[in-house]
Amino acid sequence: RRPNGMNRYGVILDQVGMESALAGLVAAFVRPLAGMLFPELVGADDAEEHYAFTVRYEASGDTELAKHGDASVATLNLCLGRGGWEGGALRFFES
């Protein structure tokens, strides 16, 4: 299964044994941080679920992600590029 509707190459992390680790990450860090930073948007019962994936960008595969809006209460983006790696720019647009 594709990680999302815009990318062809990647992994859905729950499908490779990371479901309980990600649930713990959300409960211990993501939900409390989102609630602290955005209390008007994130309540105690929000962000109960998670959907985590990686996308592999390379010249012969996915090369970019189109401008889009996530349908989630909170989104956490991490760049997993190695030291000296260039790219992976993340931009935020007003809705």
PDB file of C-alpha atoms in Angstrom:
ATOM      1  CA  ARG A   1       0.000   0.000   0.000  1.00  0.00           C
ATOM      2  CA  ARG A   2       1.225   3.487  -0.810  1.00  0.00           C
ATOM      3  CA  PRO A   3       2.033   5.719   2.184  1.00  0.00           C
ATOM      4  CA  ASN A   4      -0.366   8.404   0.955  1.00  0.00           C
ATOM      5  CA  GLY A   5      -2.251   9.479  -2.151  1.00  0.00           C
ATOM      6  CA  MET A   6       0.611  11.620  -3.451  1.00  0.00           C
ATOM      7  CA  ASN A   7       3.667   9.383  -3.031  1.00  0.00           C
ATOM      8  CA  ARG A   8       4.469   5.965  -4.473  1.00  0.00           C
ATOM      9  CA  TYR A   9       7.585   5.013  -2.500  1.00  0.00           C
ATOM     10  CA  GLY A  10       7.592   4.708   1.274  1.00  0.00           C
ATOM     11  CA  VAL A  11       6.495   2.651   4.249  1.00  0.00           C
ATOM     12  CA  ILE A  12       3.480   2.818   6.547  1.00  0.00           C
ATOM     13  CA  LEU A  13       5.177   2.391   9.922  1.00  0.00           C
ATOM     14  CA  ASP A  14       2.356   0.447  11.612  1.00  0.00           C
ATOM     15  CA  GLN A  15       2.819  -2.220   8.930  1.00  0.00           C
ATOM     16  CA  VAL A  16       6.453  -2.803   9.934  1.00  0.00           C
ATOM     17  CA  GLY A  17       5.916  -3.323  13.664  1.00  0.00           C
ATOM     18  CA  MET A  18       6.029   0.235  14.978  1.00  0.00           C
ATOM     19  CA  GLU A  19       2.379   0.658  16.007  1.00  0.00           C
ATOM     20  CA  SER A  20       2.877   0.454  19.797  1.00  0.00           C
ATOM     21  CA  ALA A  21       6.002   2.647  19.728  1.00  0.00           C
ATOM     22  CA  LEU A  22       4.170   5.319  17.744  1.00  0.00           C
ATOM     23  CA  ALA A  23       1.105   5.139  20.000  1.00  0.00           C
ATOM     24  CA  GLY A  24       3.432   5.737  22.961  1.00  0.00           C
ATOM     25  CA  LEU A  25       5.149   8.637  21.174  1.00  0.00           C
ATOM     26  CA  VAL A  26       1.791  10.262  20.467  1.00  0.00           C
ATOM     27  CA  ALA A  27       0.522   9.765  24.022  1.00  0.00           C
ATOM     28  CA  ALA A  28       3.710  10.894  25.766  1.00  0.00           C
ATOM     29  CA  PHE A  29       4.879  13.722  23.519  1.00  0.00           C
ATOM     30  CA  VAL A  30       2.870  14.671  20.417  1.00  0.00           C
ATOM     31  CA  ARG A  31      -0.578  15.079  22.026  1.00  0.00           C
ATOM     32  CA  PRO A  32       0.668  17.005  25.113  1.00  0.00           C
ATOM     33  CA  LEU A  33       2.879  19.262  22.972  1.00  0.00           C
ATOM     34  CA  ALA A  34       0.098  19.920  20.455  1.00  0.00           C
ATOM     35  CA  GLY A  35      -2.317  20.658  23.300  1.00  0.00           C
ATOM     36  CA  MET A  36       0.148  23.065  24.888  1.00  0.00           C
ATOM     37  CA  LEU A  37       0.924  24.900  21.635  1.00  0.00           C
ATOM     38  CA  PHE A  38      -2.600  24.864  20.190  1.00  0.00           C
ATOM     39  CA  PRO A  39      -5.080  24.562  23.107  1.00  0.00           C
ATOM     40  CA  GLU A  40      -7.898  26.028  21.013  1.00  0.00           C
ATOM     41  CA  LEU A  41      -7.513  23.181  18.492  1.00  0.00           C
ATOM     42  CA  VAL A  42      -6.306  20.140  20.442  1.00  0.00           C
ATOM     43  CA  GLY A  43      -8.343  18.884  23.385  1.00  0.00           C
ATOM     44  CA  ALA A  44      -7.733  15.953  25.746  1.00  0.00           C
ATOM     45  CA  ASP A  45      -9.629  13.537  23.495  1.00  0.00           C
ATOM     46  CA  ASP A  46      -8.068  14.723  20.222  1.00  0.00           C
ATOM     47  CA  ALA A  47      -5.133  13.081  18.493  1.00  0.00           C
ATOM     48  CA  GLU A  48      -6.087   9.637  19.797  1.00  0.00           C
ATOM     49  CA  GLU A  49      -5.054   7.979  16.539  1.00  0.00           C
ATOM     50  CA  HIS A  50      -1.907   8.168  14.475  1.00  0.00           C
ATOM     51  CA  TYR A  51      -0.922   7.559  10.880  1.00  0.00           C
ATOM     52  CA  ALA A  52       2.833   7.498  10.412  1.00  0.00           C
ATOM     53  CA  PHE A  53       4.792   6.856   7.254  1.00  0.00           C
ATOM     54  CA  THR A  54       8.061   7.540   5.548  1.00  0.00           C
ATOM     55  CA  VAL A  55       8.496   8.683   1.967  1.00  0.00           C
ATOM     56  CA  ARG A  56      11.613   7.966  -0.046  1.00  0.00           C
ATOM     57  CA  TYR A  57      12.557  10.795  -2.369  1.00  0.00           C
ATOM     58  CA  GLU A  58      15.034  10.118  -5.180  1.00  0.00           C
ATOM     59  CA  ALA A  59      15.511  11.048  -8.823  1.00  0.00           C
ATOM     60  CA  SER A  60      14.097   7.742 -10.114  1.00  0.00           C
ATOM     61  CA  GLY A  61      11.074   7.751  -7.767  1.00  0.00           C
ATOM     62  CA  ASP A  62       9.165  10.367  -5.832  1.00  0.00           C
ATOM     63  CA  THR A  63      10.895  13.722  -6.190  1.00  0.00           C
ATOM     64  CA  GLU A  64       8.533  16.136  -4.439  1.00  0.00           C
ATOM     65  CA  LEU A  65       5.274  16.546  -2.580  1.00  0.00           C
ATOM     66  CA  ALA A  66       2.680  18.934  -3.965  1.00  0.00           C
ATOM     67  CA  LYS A  67       1.269  21.748  -1.849  1.00  0.00           C
ATOM     68  CA  HIS A  68      -1.500  20.240   0.287  1.00  0.00           C
ATOM     69  CA  GLY A  69      -3.301  20.403   3.611  1.00  0.00           C
ATOM     70  CA  ASP A  70      -3.188  17.539   6.090  1.00  0.00           C
ATOM     71  CA  ALA A  71      -6.535  16.332   7.456  1.00  0.00           C
ATOM     72  CA  SER A  72      -5.119  15.759  10.931  1.00  0.00           C
ATOM     73  CA  VAL A  73      -5.361  17.471  14.297  1.00  0.00           C
ATOM     74  CA  ALA A  74      -1.557  17.636  14.530  1.00  0.00           C
ATOM     75  CA  THR A  75       1.223  16.796  12.086  1.00  0.00           C
ATOM     76  CA  LEU A  76       4.830  16.042  13.000  1.00  0.00           C
ATOM     77  CA  ASN A  77       7.404  16.230  10.200  1.00  0.00           C
ATOM     78  CA  LEU A  78      10.907  14.820  10.614  1.00  0.00           C
ATOM     79  CA  CYS A  79      13.776  14.908   8.137  1.00  0.00           C
ATOM     80  CA  LEU A  80      15.705  11.632   8.317  1.00  0.00           C
ATOM     81  CA  GLY A  81      18.442  12.717   5.886  1.00  0.00           C
ATOM     82  CA  ARG A  82      22.030  11.971   6.820  1.00  0.00           C
ATOM     83  CA  GLY A  83      24.585  14.656   7.702  1.00  0.00           C
ATOM     84  CA  GLY A  84      25.568  16.700   4.646  1.00  0.00           C
ATOM     85  CA  TRP A  85      22.325  15.764   2.901  1.00  0.00           C
ATOM     86  CA  GLU A  86      20.585  18.610   1.079  1.00  0.00           C
ATOM     87  CA  GLY A  87      16.921  18.931   0.368  1.00  0.00           C
ATOM     88  CA  GLY A  88      13.842  18.118   2.363  1.00  0.00           C
ATOM     89  CA  ALA A  89      12.712  21.720   2.618  1.00  0.00           C
ATOM     90  CA  LEU A  90       9.422  22.090   4.428  1.00  0.00           C
ATOM     91  CA  ARG A  91       7.207  25.103   3.799  1.00  0.00           C
ATOM     92  CA  PHE A  92       3.999  26.166   5.520  1.00  0.00           C
ATOM     93  CA  PHE A  93       1.306  28.189   3.768  1.00  0.00           C
ATOM     94  CA  GLU A  94      -1.598  30.077   5.277  1.00  0.00           C
ATOM     95  CA  SER A  95      -4.945  28.449   4.605  1.00  0.00           C
TER      96      SER A  95
END
